[in-house]
């Protein structure tokens, strides 16, 4: 049986309460700080690689908030 959208969102939020998720978020914040240091970049390839890394990191760091907003919107409908 397929999950409903609400069940999917609730499962995601439950995952985000785990120690493993909190550890991942802490690691991502540390990586994000290091990636934005442009002094360590030697050329445009490094810059574009850092940009890609930051895009993924920001997606993961905002996933919890985005999921909570999605759940609230689905409950209003």
CSV table of C-alpha atoms in Angstrom, one decimal:
chain,number,residue,atom,x,y,z
A,1,UNK,CA,0.0,0.0,0.0
A,2,UNK,CA,1.4,3.4,-1.0
A,3,UNK,CA,2.0,6.0,1.7
A,4,UNK,CA,-0.1,9.0,1.7
A,5,UNK,CA,1.5,12.4,1.4
A,6,UNK,CA,0.8,13.2,5.0
A,7,UNK,CA,2.4,9.9,6.2
A,8,UNK,CA,5.5,10.6,4.0
A,9,UNK,CA,5.8,14.0,5.6
A,10,UNK,CA,5.3,12.7,9.1
A,11,UNK,CA,7.9,9.9,8.6
A,12,UNK,CA,10.4,12.5,7.3
A,13,UNK,CA,9.8,14.7,10.4
A,14,UNK,CA,10.2,11.7,12.7
A,15,UNK,CA,13.5,10.9,11.0
A,16,UNK,CA,14.7,14.5,11.6
A,17,UNK,CA,14.2,14.0,15.4
A,18,UNK,CA,16.8,11.2,15.4
A,19,UNK,CA,20.3,11.6,16.8
A,20,UNK,CA,21.7,10.6,13.4
A,21,UNK,CA,19.9,13.4,11.6
A,22,UNK,CA,21.0,15.9,14.3
A,23,UNK,CA,24.6,14.7,13.9
A,24,UNK,CA,24.4,15.1,10.1
A,25,UNK,CA,23.0,18.6,10.4
A,26,UNK,CA,25.9,19.5,12.7
A,27,UNK,CA,28.4,18.1,10.2
A,28,UNK,CA,26.8,19.9,7.3
A,29,UNK,CA,27.0,23.2,9.1
A,30,UNK,CA,30.8,22.6,9.7
A,31,UNK,CA,31.3,21.7,6.0
A,32,UNK,CA,29.3,24.7,4.9
A,33,UNK,CA,31.6,27.0,6.9
A,34,UNK,CA,34.7,25.4,5.2
A,35,UNK,CA,33.2,25.4,1.7
A,36,UNK,CA,32.5,29.1,1.7
A,37,UNK,CA,36.2,30.0,2.3
A,38,UNK,CA,37.2,31.3,-1.1
A,39,UNK,CA,40.8,31.8,-0.1
A,40,UNK,CA,41.3,28.0,-0.5
A,41,UNK,CA,40.0,28.1,-4.1
A,42,UNK,CA,42.6,28.2,-6.9
A,43,UNK,CA,40.4,28.5,-10.0
A,44,UNK,CA,36.9,28.7,-11.3
A,45,UNK,CA,36.5,24.9,-11.2
A,46,UNK,CA,37.0,25.0,-7.4
A,47,UNK,CA,34.4,27.8,-7.2
A,48,UNK,CA,31.8,25.9,-9.2
A,49,UNK,CA,32.4,22.8,-7.1
A,50,UNK,CA,31.9,24.8,-3.9
A,51,UNK,CA,28.7,26.3,-5.4
A,52,UNK,CA,27.4,22.8,-6.1
A,53,UNK,CA,28.3,21.6,-2.6
A,54,UNK,CA,26.6,24.6,-1.0
A,55,UNK,CA,23.4,24.0,-3.0
A,56,UNK,CA,23.1,20.4,-1.7
A,57,UNK,CA,24.0,21.5,1.9
A,58,UNK,CA,21.5,24.3,1.9
A,59,UNK,CA,18.8,21.9,0.6
A,60,UNK,CA,19.5,19.5,3.4
A,61,UNK,CA,19.7,22.2,6.1
A,62,UNK,CA,16.3,23.6,5.0
A,63,UNK,CA,14.6,20.3,4.5
A,64,UNK,CA,13.1,20.1,8.0
A,65,UNK,CA,11.6,23.6,7.8
A,66,UNK,CA,10.3,23.0,4.3
A,67,UNK,CA,8.7,19.7,5.4
A,68,UNK,CA,7.0,21.3,8.3
A,69,UNK,CA,5.6,24.0,6.1
A,70,UNK,CA,4.3,21.4,3.6
A,71,UNK,CA,2.6,19.5,6.5
A,72,UNK,CA,0.9,22.6,7.7
A,73,UNK,CA,-0.3,23.5,4.2
A,74,UNK,CA,-1.6,19.9,3.7
A,75,UNK,CA,-3.5,20.1,7.0
A,76,UNK,CA,-5.2,23.4,6.0
A,77,UNK,CA,-6.6,21.9,2.8
